[in-house]
Amino acid sequence: QRVRRTGSGLGTVCEADRKQSPCAMAELVQRRLELRLPELEQLQRMRALSGGEARALMKKVTALEHKVHRRALNKESFISYIQYEINFLELIKRRRAVSDSKVIVIRCNDF
């Protein structure tokens, strides 16, 4: 069985995984979701995401992962997943900018 990997990191797609049964597809999706957990936990610790937002994100990502790993592939599924990721990264970028701009002002009289 020939295995060819494309992409890197979380975007890696294995052709051998794609040609397996639906149970294998569900396992692949589950494995990819588990790879995202440390990232989401870190964002929650940084207070960039609330618990409800993280759950909603995982629910949406699960649906998108299932769409891109099903047998009948279409370009729109990949485009919607990529657009979702871009929007998510922009949201995190904006939230980090807001949290970084909050500067604590210390007056000389406070000492």
N, CA, C and O atoms as a printed pandas DataFrame, in Angstrom:
     atom_number atom_name residue_name chain_id  residue_number  x_coord  y_coord  z_coord
0              1         N          GLN        A               1    0.847   -1.186    0.000
1              2        CA          GLN        A               1    0.000    0.000    0.000
2              3         C          GLN        A               1    0.883    1.237    0.000
3              4         O          GLN        A               1    1.765    1.387    0.846
4              5         N          ARG        A               2    0.642    2.101   -0.937
5              6        CA          ARG        A               2    1.433    3.312   -1.066
6              7         C          ARG        A               2    0.840    4.415   -0.194
7              8         O          ARG        A               2   -0.367    4.660   -0.206
8              9         N          VAL        A               3    1.708    5.067    0.554
9             10        CA          VAL        A               3    1.270    6.165    1.416
10            11         C          VAL        A               3    1.976    7.422    0.961
11            12         O          VAL        A               3    3.204    7.471    0.900
12            13         N          ARG        A               4    1.200    8.430    0.646
13            14        CA          ARG        A               4    1.765    9.717    0.287
14            15         C          ARG        A               4    1.137   10.770    1.172
15            16         O          ARG        A               4   -0.086   10.887    1.249
16            17         N          ARG        A               5    1.975   11.528    1.832
17            18        CA          ARG        A               5    1.478   12.580    2.713
18            19         C          ARG        A               5    1.644   13.923    2.024
19            20         O          ARG        A               5    2.672   14.205    1.408
20            21         N          THR        A               6    0.619   14.736    2.141
21            22        CA          THR        A               6    0.691   16.079    1.585
22            23         C          THR        A               6    0.455   17.072    2.705
23            24         O          THR        A               6   -0.283   16.785    3.647
24            25         N          GLY        A               7    1.060   18.210    2.613
25            26        CA          GLY        A               7    0.887   19.223    3.642
26            27         C          GLY        A               7    1.804   18.952    4.812
27            28         O          GLY        A               7    2.669   18.077    4.757
28            29         N          SER        A               8    1.603   19.721    5.879
29            30        CA          SER        A               8    2.400   19.524    7.080
30            31         C          SER        A               8    1.549   19.831    8.289
31            32         O          SER        A               8    0.541   20.530    8.181
32            33         N          GLY        A               9    1.936   19.326    9.422
33            34        CA          GLY        A               9    1.227   19.606   10.665
34            35         C          GLY        A               9   -0.186   19.072   10.638
35            36         O          GLY        A               9   -0.419   17.945   10.202
36            37         N          LEU        A              10   -1.142   19.878   11.104
37            38        CA          LEU        A              10   -2.529   19.445   11.190
38            39         C          LEU        A              10   -3.172   19.292    9.823
39            40         O          LEU        A              10   -4.201   18.629    9.697
40            41         N          GLY        A              11   -2.584   19.893    8.797
41            42        CA          GLY        A              11   -3.154   19.813    7.468
42            43         C          GLY        A              11   -2.720   18.578    6.698
43            44         O          GLY        A              11   -3.059   18.440    5.523
44            45         N          THR        A              12   -1.979   17.678    7.330
45            46        CA          THR        A              12   -1.467   16.501    6.643
46            47         C          THR        A              12   -2.610   15.565    6.266
47            48         O          THR        A              12   -3.462   15.246    7.096
48            49         N          VAL        A              13   -2.621   15.130    5.019
49            50        CA          VAL        A              13   -3.622   14.193    4.531
50            51         C          VAL        A              13   -2.892   12.955    4.047
51            52         O          VAL        A              13   -1.937   13.052    3.275
52            53         N          CYS        A              14   -3.325   11.824    4.484
53            54        CA          CYS        A              14   -2.705   10.561    4.085
54            55         C          CYS        A              14   -3.657    9.852    3.133
55            56         O          CYS        A              14   -4.804    9.583    3.488
56            57         N          GLU        A              15   -3.191    9.550    1.932
57            58        CA          GLU        A              15   -4.037    8.876    0.953
58            59         C          GLU        A              15   -4.466    7.493    1.432
59            60         O          GLU        A              15   -5.578    7.054    1.138
60            61         N          ALA        A              16   -3.598    6.806    2.164
61            62        CA          ALA        A              16   -3.953    5.482    2.674
62            63         C          ALA        A              16   -5.120    5.584    3.635
63            64         O          ALA        A              16   -5.995    4.718    3.628
64            65         N          ASP        A              17   -5.159    6.636    4.476
65            66        CA          ASP        A              17   -6.267    6.825    5.412
66            67         C          ASP        A              17   -7.560    7.116    4.666
67            68         O          ASP        A              17   -8.626    6.653    5.069
68            69         N          ARG        A              18   -7.474    7.882    3.577
69            70        CA          ARG        A              18   -8.662    8.287    2.846
70            71         C          ARG        A              18   -9.354    7.093    2.183
71            72         O          ARG        A              18  -10.571    7.120    2.004
72            73         N          LYS        A              19   -8.615    6.060    1.818
73            74        CA          LYS        A              19   -9.177    4.929    1.083
74            75         C          LYS        A              19   -9.732    3.837    1.988
75            76         O          LYS        A              19  -10.168    2.797    1.496
76            77         N          GLN        A              20   -9.724    4.052    3.295
77            78        CA          GLN        A              20  -10.192    3.018    4.208
78            79         C          GLN        A              20  -11.684    3.152    4.460
79            80         O          GLN        A              20  -12.358    3.995    3.868
80            81         N          SER        A              21  -12.182    2.309    5.345
81            82        CA          SER        A              21  -13.604    2.255    5.646
82            83         C          SER        A              21  -14.071    3.501    6.387
83            84         O          SER        A              21  -13.248    4.282    6.862
84            85         N          PRO        A              22  -15.390    3.697    6.492
85            86        CA          PRO        A              22  -15.918    4.838    7.246
86            87         C          PRO        A              22  -15.478    4.842    8.707
87            88         O          PRO        A              22  -15.303    5.911    9.292
88            89         N          CYS        A              23  -15.295    3.659    9.310
89            90        CA          CYS        A              23  -14.817    3.602   10.695
90            91         C          CYS        A              23  -13.407    4.171   10.786
91            92         O          CYS        A              23  -13.081    4.884   11.734
92            93         N          ALA        A              24  -12.570    3.853    9.797
93            94        CA          ALA        A              24  -11.216    4.385    9.774
94            95         C          ALA        A              24  -11.247    5.894    9.572
95            96         O          ALA        A              24  -10.413    6.618   10.118
96            97         N          MET        A              25  -12.214    6.367    8.784
97            98        CA          MET        A              25  -12.339    7.804    8.578
98            99         C          MET        A              25  -12.695    8.485    9.896
99           100         O          MET        A              25  -12.138    9.533   10.220
100          101         N          ALA        A              26  -13.612    7.903   10.652
101          102        CA          ALA        A              26  -14.000    8.477   11.943
102          103         C          ALA        A              26  -12.819    8.483   12.908
103          104         O          ALA        A              26  -12.651    9.424   13.683
104          105         N          GLU        A              27  -12.004    7.436   12.862
105          106        CA          GLU        A              27  -10.817    7.378   13.712
106          107         C          GLU        A              27   -9.809    8.452   13.309
107          108         O          GLU        A              27   -9.177    9.070   14.165
108          109         N          LEU        A              28   -9.663    8.668   12.018
109          110        CA          LEU        A              28   -8.760    9.699   11.524
110          111         C          LEU        A              28   -9.228   11.084   11.984
111          112         O          LEU        A              28   -8.429   11.898   12.446
112          113         N          VAL        A              29  -10.515   11.334   11.854
113          114        CA          VAL        A              29  -11.071   12.614   12.300
114          115         C          VAL        A              29  -10.858   12.778   13.796
115          116         O          VAL        A              29  -10.461   13.849   14.255
116          117         N          GLN        A              30  -11.118   11.725   14.557
117          118        CA          GLN        A              30  -10.935   11.779   16.012
118          119         C          GLN        A              30   -9.479   12.076   16.366
119          120         O          GLN        A              30   -9.201   12.868   17.266
120          121         N          ARG        A              31   -8.559   11.437   15.653
121          122        CA          ARG        A              31   -7.139   11.657   15.900
122          123         C          ARG        A              31   -6.749   13.115   15.602
123          124         O          ARG        A              31   -5.983   13.724   16.349
124          125         N          ARG        A              32   -7.276   13.656   14.522
125          126        CA          ARG        A              32   -6.962   15.043   14.178
126          127         C          ARG        A              32   -7.569   16.027   15.180
127          128         O          ARG        A              32   -6.971   17.063   15.472
128          129         N          LEU        A              33   -8.745   15.711   15.704
129          130        CA          LEU        A              33   -9.358   16.565   16.720
130          131         C          LEU        A              33   -8.550   16.533   18.016
131          132         O          LEU        A              33   -8.389   17.554   18.684
132          133         N          GLU        A              34   -8.050   15.361   18.357
133          134        CA          GLU        A              34   -7.240   15.240   19.569
134          135         C          GLU        A              34   -5.945   16.041   19.451
135          136         O          GLU        A              34   -5.422   16.529   20.453
136          137         N          LEU        A              35   -5.430   16.175   18.234
137          138        CA          LEU        A              35   -4.232   16.983   18.029
138          139         C          LEU        A              35   -4.496   18.465   18.282
139          140         O          LEU        A              35   -3.573   19.217   18.595
140          141         N          ARG        A              36   -5.735   18.881   18.149
141          142        CA          ARG        A              36   -6.093   20.287   18.358
142          143         C          ARG        A              36   -6.310   20.633   19.818
143          144         O          ARG        A              36   -6.260   21.809   20.180
144          145         N          LEU        A              37   -6.549   19.644   20.668
145          146        CA          LEU        A              37   -6.877   19.914   22.067
146          147         C          LEU        A              37   -5.834   20.750   22.802
147          148         O          LEU        A              37   -6.220   21.703   23.479
148          149         N          PRO        A              38   -4.540   20.454   22.712
149          150        CA          PRO        A              38   -3.563   21.293   23.426
150          151         C          PRO        A              38   -3.625   22.756   22.999
151          152         O          PRO        A              38   -3.467   23.654   23.826
152          153         N          GLU        A              39   -3.852   22.993   21.719
153          154        CA          GLU        A              39   -3.974   24.359   21.207
154          155         C          GLU        A              39   -5.168   25.079   21.848
155          156         O          GLU        A              39   -5.055   26.229   22.271
156          157         N          LEU        A              40   -6.309   24.390   21.915
157          158        CA          LEU        A              40   -7.500   25.002   22.502
158          159         C          LEU        A              40   -7.335   25.223   24.005
159          160         O          LEU        A              40   -7.776   26.239   24.544
160          161         N          GLU        A              41   -6.701   24.271   24.671
161          162        CA          GLU        A              41   -6.458   24.432   26.110
162          163         C          GLU        A              41   -5.564   25.632   26.371
163          164         O          GLU        A              41   -5.789   26.379   27.323
164          165         N          GLN        A              42   -4.562   25.820   25.542
165          166        CA          GLN        A              42   -3.674   26.973   25.685
166          167         C          GLN        A              42   -4.441   28.280   25.461
167          168         O          GLN        A              42   -4.242   29.247   26.197
168          169         N          LEU        A              43   -5.296   28.314   24.472
169          170        CA          LEU        A              43   -6.087   29.518   24.207
170          171         C          LEU        A              43   -7.039   29.822   25.359
171          172         O          LEU        A              43   -7.308   30.985   25.658
172          173         N          GLN        A              44   -7.550   28.768   26.008
173          174        CA          GLN        A              44   -8.406   28.988   27.171
174          175         C          GLN        A              44   -7.591   29.524   28.347
175          176         O          GLN        A              44   -8.051   30.409   29.068
176          177         N          ARG        A              45   -6.388   28.992   28.541
177          178        CA          ARG        A              45   -5.528   29.490   29.632
178          179         C          ARG        A              45   -5.161   30.949   29.408
179          180         O          ARG        A              45   -5.052   31.721   30.361
180          181         N          MET        A              46   -4.971   31.326   28.148
181          182        CA          MET        A              46   -4.635   32.709   27.811
182          183         C          MET        A              46   -5.879   33.608   27.844
183          184         O          MET        A              46   -5.784   34.824   27.680
184          185         N          ARG        A              47   -7.021   33.000   28.054
185          186        CA          ARG        A              47   -8.319   33.688   28.059
186          187         C          ARG        A              47   -8.650   34.303   26.698
187          188         O          ARG        A              47   -9.339   35.319   26.615
188          189         N          ALA        A              48   -8.157   33.682   25.655
189          190        CA          ALA        A              48   -8.507   34.102   24.298
190          191         C          ALA        A              48   -9.804   33.436   23.859
191          192         O          ALA        A              48  -10.479   33.924   22.952
192          193         N          LEU        A              49  -10.159   32.307   24.508
193          194        CA          LEU        A              49  -11.399   31.586   24.230
194          195         C          LEU        A              49  -12.058   31.198   25.543
195          196         O          LEU        A              49  -11.379   30.860   26.513
196          197         N          SER        A              50  -13.372   31.249   25.567
197          198        CA          SER        A              50  -14.094   30.743   26.735
198          199         C          SER        A              50  -14.359   29.249   26.517
199          200         O          SER        A              50  -14.133   28.718   25.430
200          201         N          GLY        A              51  -14.836   28.590   27.562
201          202        CA          GLY        A              51  -15.140   27.166   27.437
202          203         C          GLY        A              51  -16.223   26.891   26.412
203          204         O          GLY        A              51  -16.140   25.924   25.655
204          205         N          GLY        A              52  -17.244   27.745   26.389
205          206        CA          GLY        A              52  -18.322   27.584   25.409
206          207         C          GLY        A              52  -17.846   27.792   23.991
207          208         O          GLY        A              52  -18.273   27.090   23.074
208          209         N          GLU        A              53  -16.964   28.752   23.810
209          210        CA          GLU        A              53  -16.414   28.999   22.473
210          211         C          GLU        A              53  -15.558   27.823   22.016
211          212         O          GLU        A              53  -15.588   27.454   20.842
212          213         N          ALA        A              54  -14.800   27.236   22.928
213          214        CA          ALA        A              54  -13.960   26.089   22.573
214          215         C          ALA        A              54  -14.827   24.896   22.172
215          216         O          ALA        A              54  -14.514   24.188   21.215
216          217         N          ARG        A              55  -15.923   24.675   22.911
217          218        CA          ARG        A              55  -16.833   23.575   22.560
218          219         C          ARG        A              55  -17.478   23.817   21.200
219          220         O          ARG        A              55  -17.581   22.900   20.386
220          221         N          ALA        A              56  -17.914   25.059   20.954
221          222        CA          ALA        A              56  -18.525   25.390   19.657
222          223         C          ALA        A              56  -17.510   25.219   18.531
223          224         O          ALA        A              56  -17.851   24.736   17.451
224          225         N          LEU        A              57  -16.266   25.614   18.783
225          226        CA          LEU        A              57  -15.213   25.465   17.790
226          227         C          LEU        A              57  -14.997   23.987   17.469
227          228         O          LEU        A              57  -14.900   23.619   16.298
228          229         N          MET        A              58  -14.920   23.142   18.490
229          230        CA          MET        A              58  -14.701   21.707   18.257
230          231         C          MET        A              58  -15.873   21.093   17.494
231          232         O          MET        A              58  -15.676   20.224   16.645
232          233         N          LYS        A              59  -17.077   21.538   17.793
233          234        CA          LYS        A              59  -18.250   21.017   17.090
234          235         C          LYS        A              59  -18.185   21.377   15.603
235          236         O          LYS        A              59  -18.441   20.534   14.743
236          237         N          LYS        A              60  -17.841   22.633   15.309
237          238        CA          LYS        A              60  -17.749   23.080   13.914
238          239         C          LYS        A              60  -16.595   22.385   13.197
239          240         O          LYS        A              60  -16.744   21.956   12.053
240          241         N          VAL        A              61  -15.452   22.271   13.861
241          242        CA          VAL        A              61  -14.284   21.626   13.250
242          243         C          VAL        A              61  -14.569   20.142   12.987
243          244         O          VAL        A              61  -14.138   19.593   11.973
244          245         N          THR        A              62  -15.292   19.501   13.903
245          246        CA          THR        A              62  -15.656   18.097   13.700
246          247         C          THR        A              62  -16.475   17.940   12.422
247          248         O          THR        A              62  -16.213   17.046   11.617
248          249         N          ALA        A              63  -17.455   18.801   12.240
249          250        CA          ALA        A              63  -18.288   18.740   11.029
250          251         C          ALA        A              63  -17.450   18.994    9.775
251          252         O          ALA        A              63  -17.609   18.305    8.767
252          253         N          LEU        A              64  -16.562   19.981    9.841
253          254        CA          LEU        A              64  -15.719   20.282    8.683
254          255         C          LEU        A              64  -14.745   19.152    8.381
255          256         O          LEU        A              64  -14.512   18.826    7.217
256          257         N          GLU        A              65  -14.173   18.551    9.425
257          258        CA          GLU        A              65  -13.262   17.415    9.218
258          259         C          GLU        A              65  -13.984   16.256    8.541
259          260         O          GLU        A              65  -13.444   15.632    7.628
260          261         N          HIS        A              66  -15.203   15.970    8.989
261          262        CA          HIS        A              66  -15.963   14.884    8.361
262          263         C          HIS        A              66  -16.244   15.190    6.897
263          264         O          HIS        A              66  -16.239   14.282    6.066
264          265         N          LYS        A              67  -16.489   16.453    6.569
265          266        CA          LYS        A              67  -16.748   16.816    5.175
266          267         C          LYS        A              67  -15.516   16.609    4.294
267          268         O          LYS        A              67  -15.633   16.138    3.164
268          269         N          VAL        A              68  -14.335   16.961    4.809
269          270        CA          VAL        A              68  -13.144   16.849    3.959
270          271         C          VAL        A              68  -12.575   15.433    3.920
271          272         O          VAL        A              68  -11.693   15.148    3.110
272          273         N          HIS        A              69  -13.062   14.549    4.776
273          274        CA          HIS        A              69  -12.550   13.183    4.773
274          275         C          HIS        A              69  -13.561   12.166    4.267
275          276         O          HIS        A              69  -13.316   10.962    4.351
276          277         N          ARG        A              70  -14.675   12.620    3.752
277          278        CA          ARG        A              70  -15.643   11.660    3.220
278          279         C          ARG        A              70  -15.203   11.193    1.835
279          280         O          ARG        A              70  -14.289   11.755    1.231
280          281         N          ARG        A              71  -15.867   10.164    1.356
281          282        CA          ARG        A              71  -15.481    9.601    0.057
282          283         C          ARG        A              71  -15.736   10.569   -1.099
283          284         O          ARG        A              71  -14.876   10.757   -1.960
284          285         N          ALA        A              72  -16.909   11.172   -1.112
285          286        CA          ALA        A              72  -17.249   12.104   -2.194
286          287         C          ALA        A              72  -16.729   13.490   -1.817
287          288         O          ALA        A              72  -17.380   14.240   -1.090
288          289         N          LEU        A              73  -15.561   13.804   -2.321
289          290        CA          LEU        A              73  -14.936   15.083   -1.994
290          291         C          LEU        A              73  -15.397   16.162   -2.958
291          292         O          LEU        A              73  -15.653   15.908   -4.135
292          293         N          ASN        A              74  -15.496   17.370   -2.426
293          294        CA          ASN        A              74  -15.747   18.504   -3.309
294          295         C          ASN        A              74  -14.924   19.695   -2.836
295          296         O          ASN        A              74  -14.564   19.811   -1.665
296          297         N          LYS        A              75  -14.648   20.549   -3.764
297          298        CA          LYS        A              75  -13.765   21.687   -3.517
298          299         C          LYS        A              75  -14.344   22.628   -2.466
299          300         O          LYS        A              75  -13.592   23.207   -1.682
300          301         N          GLU        A              76  -15.656   22.790   -2.434
301          302        CA          GLU        A              76  -16.296   23.716   -1.508
302          303         C          GLU        A              76  -16.061   23.319   -0.049
303          304         O          GLU        A              76  -15.954   24.189    0.816
304          305         N          SER        A              77  -15.982   22.033    0.228
305          306        CA          SER        A              77  -15.728   21.573    1.597
306          307         C          SER        A              77  -14.359   22.052    2.072
307          308         O          SER        A              77  -14.217   22.528    3.198
308          309         N          PHE        A              78  -13.371   21.925    1.224
309          310        CA          PHE        A              78  -12.022   22.364    1.578
310          311         C          PHE        A              78  -11.958   23.884    1.718
311          312         O          PHE        A              78  -11.323   24.408    2.633
312          313         N          ILE        A              79  -12.619   24.579    0.804
313          314        CA          ILE        A              79  -12.612   26.035    0.850
314          315         C          ILE        A              79  -13.289   26.537    2.116
315          316         O          ILE        A              79  -12.796   27.471    2.749
316          317         N          SER        A              80  -14.414   25.931    2.496
317          318        CA          SER        A              80  -15.107   26.384    3.704
318          319         C          SER        A              80  -14.273   26.101    4.949
319          320         O          SER        A              80  -14.281   26.902    5.884
320          321         N          TYR        A              81  -13.548   24.972    4.982
321          322        CA          TYR        A              81  -12.686   24.653    6.116
322          323         C          TYR        A              81  -11.532   25.661    6.201
323          324         O          TYR        A              81  -11.214   26.158    7.282
324          325         N          ILE        A              82  -10.923   25.951    5.079
325          326        CA          ILE        A              82   -9.815   26.913    5.050
326          327         C          ILE        A              82  -10.304   28.290    5.478
327          328         O          ILE        A              82   -9.625   28.974    6.244
328          329         N          GLN        A              83  -11.474   28.707    4.993
329          330        CA          GLN        A              83  -12.014   30.011    5.364
330          331         C          GLN        A              83  -12.333   30.064    6.852
331          332         O          GLN        A              83  -12.105   31.087    7.497
332          333         N          TYR        A              84  -12.853   28.980    7.399
333          334        CA          TYR        A              84  -13.141   28.925    8.828
334          335         C          TYR        A              84  -11.850   29.088    9.636
335          336         O          TYR        A              84  -11.816   29.836   10.613
336          337         N          GLU        A              85  -10.804   28.394    9.229
337          338        CA          GLU        A              85   -9.517   28.497    9.925
338          339         C          GLU        A              85   -8.946   29.915    9.832
339          340         O          GLU        A              85   -8.412   30.431   10.813
340          341         N          ILE        A              86   -9.055   30.537    8.676
341          342        CA          ILE        A              86   -8.568   31.907    8.507
342          343         C          ILE        A              86   -9.327   32.852    9.436
343          344         O          ILE        A              86   -8.722   33.690   10.105
344          345         N          ASN        A              87  -10.651   32.715    9.474
345          346        CA          ASN        A              87  -11.464   33.562   10.346
346          347         C          ASN        A              87  -11.117   33.336   11.818
347          348         O          ASN        A              87  -11.061   34.287   12.598
348          349         N          PHE        A              88  -10.887   32.090   12.192
349          350        CA          PHE        A              88  -10.527   31.769   13.568
350          351         C          PHE        A              88   -9.183   32.403   13.942
351          352         O          PHE        A              88   -9.041   32.983   15.019
352          353         N          LEU        A              89   -8.215   32.289   13.054
353          354        CA          LEU        A              89   -6.902   32.887   13.320
354          355         C          LEU        A              89   -6.982   34.407   13.409
355          356         O          LEU        A              89   -6.294   35.015   14.228
356          357         N          GLU        A              90   -7.811   35.020   12.579
357          358        CA          GLU        A              90   -8.003   36.471   12.653
358          359         C          GLU        A              90   -8.637   36.875   13.982
359          360         O          GLU        A              90   -8.255   37.884   14.573
360          361         N          LEU        A              91   -9.604   36.089   14.448
361          362        CA          LEU        A              91  -10.232   36.363   15.740
362          363         C          LEU        A              91   -9.207   36.306   16.868
363          364         O          LEU        A              91   -9.170   37.194   17.719
364          365         N          ILE        A              92   -8.383   35.274   16.877
365          366        CA          ILE        A              92   -7.357   35.134   17.909
366          367         C          ILE        A              92   -6.361   36.289   17.818
367          368         O          ILE        A              92   -5.925   36.818   18.840
368          369         N          LYS        A              93   -6.008   36.676   16.606
369          370        CA          LYS        A              93   -5.081   37.791   16.403
370          371         C          LYS        A              93   -5.651   39.086   16.984
371          372         O          LYS        A              93   -4.946   39.841   17.654
372          373         N          ARG        A              94   -6.941   39.334   16.717
373          374        CA          ARG        A              94   -7.589   40.534   17.260
374          375         C          ARG        A              94   -7.661   40.493   18.783
375          376         O          ARG        A              94   -7.424   41.502   19.447
376          377         N          ARG        A              95   -7.985   39.335   19.330
377          378        CA          ARG        A              95   -8.084   39.226   20.785
378          379         C          ARG        A              95   -6.723   39.381   21.453
379          380         O          ARG        A              95   -6.626   39.962   22.534
380          381         N          ARG        A              96   -5.691   38.876   20.828
381          382        CA          ARG        A              96   -4.354   39.062   21.389
382          383         C          ARG        A              96   -3.932   40.516   21.329
383          384         O          ARG        A              96   -3.286   41.011   22.252
384          385         N          ALA        A              97   -4.287   41.210   20.254
385          386        CA          ALA        A              97   -3.949   42.626   20.123
386          387         C          ALA        A              97   -4.646   43.442   21.209
387          388         O          ALA        A              97   -4.055   44.362   21.775
388          389         N          VAL        A              98   -5.904   43.105   21.497
389          390        CA          VAL        A              98   -6.642   43.813   22.543
390          391         C          VAL        A              98   -6.024   43.538   23.903
391          392         O          VAL        A              98   -5.855   44.459   24.701
392          393         N          SER        A              99   -5.684   42.285   24.179
393          394        CA          SER        A              99   -5.108   41.954   25.489
394          395         C          SER        A              99   -3.704   42.525   25.644
395          396         O          SER        A              99   -3.310   42.887   26.753
396          397         N          ASP        A             100   -2.940   42.615   24.555
397          398        CA          ASP        A             100   -1.598   43.204   24.611
398          399         C          ASP        A             100   -1.643   44.718   24.777
399          400         O          ASP        A             100   -0.718   45.315   25.327
400          401         N          SER        A             101   -2.714   45.335   24.302
401          402        CA          SER        A             101   -2.799   46.796   24.377
402          403         C          SER        A             101   -3.242   47.279   25.755
403          404         O          SER        A             101   -3.141   48.468   26.055
404          405         N          LYS        A             102   -3.728   46.372   26.588
405          406        CA          LYS        A             102   -4.123   46.757   27.940
406          407         C          LYS        A             102   -2.868   46.915   28.786
407          408         O          LYS        A             102   -2.284   45.937   29.252
408          409         N          VAL        A             103   -2.474   48.144   28.970
409          410        CA          VAL        A             103   -1.250   48.446   29.700
410          411         C          VAL        A             103   -1.633   48.918   31.095
411          412         O          VAL        A             103   -2.546   49.725   31.270
412          413         N          ILE        A             104   -0.924   48.404   32.068
413          414        CA          ILE        A             104   -1.166   48.815   33.447
414          415         C          ILE        A             104   -0.413   50.115   33.691
415          416         O          ILE        A             104    0.802   50.185   33.502
416          417         N          VAL        A             105   -1.133   51.130   34.106
417          418        CA          VAL        A             105   -0.536   52.433   34.357
418          419         C          VAL        A             105   -0.185   52.502   35.841
419          420         O          VAL        A             105   -1.050   52.326   36.699
420          421         N          ILE        A             106    1.071   52.757   36.134
421          422        CA          ILE        A             106    1.541   52.870   37.504
422          423         C          ILE        A             106    1.940   54.308   37.742
423          424         O          ILE        A             106    2.781   54.869   37.041
424          425         N          ARG        A             107    1.313   54.890   38.753
425          426        CA          ARG        A             107    1.640   56.280   39.103
426          427         C          ARG        A             107    2.701   56.273   40.195
427          428         O          ARG        A             107    2.801   55.320   40.968
428          429         N          CYS        A             108    3.472   57.312   40.251
429          430        CA          CYS        A             108    4.520   57.422   41.276
430          431         C          CYS        A             108    3.937   57.405   42.680
431          432         O          CYS        A             108    4.599   56.941   43.609
432          433         N          ASN        A             109    2.738   57.888   42.859
433          434        CA          ASN        A             109    2.113   57.933   44.177
434          435         C          ASN        A             109    1.724   56.546   44.689
435          436         O          ASN        A             109    1.471   56.376   45.882
436          437         N          ASP        A             110    1.675   55.560   43.800
437          438        CA          ASP        A             110    1.283   54.201   44.191
438          439         C          ASP        A             110    2.365   53.508   45.010
439          440         O          ASP        A             110    2.076   52.521   45.686
440          441         N          PHE        A             111    3.587   53.993   44.968
441          442        CA          PHE        A             111    4.673   53.333   45.699
442          443         C          PHE        A             111    4.712   53.848   47.069
443          444         O          PHE        A             111    5.553   53.428   47.863
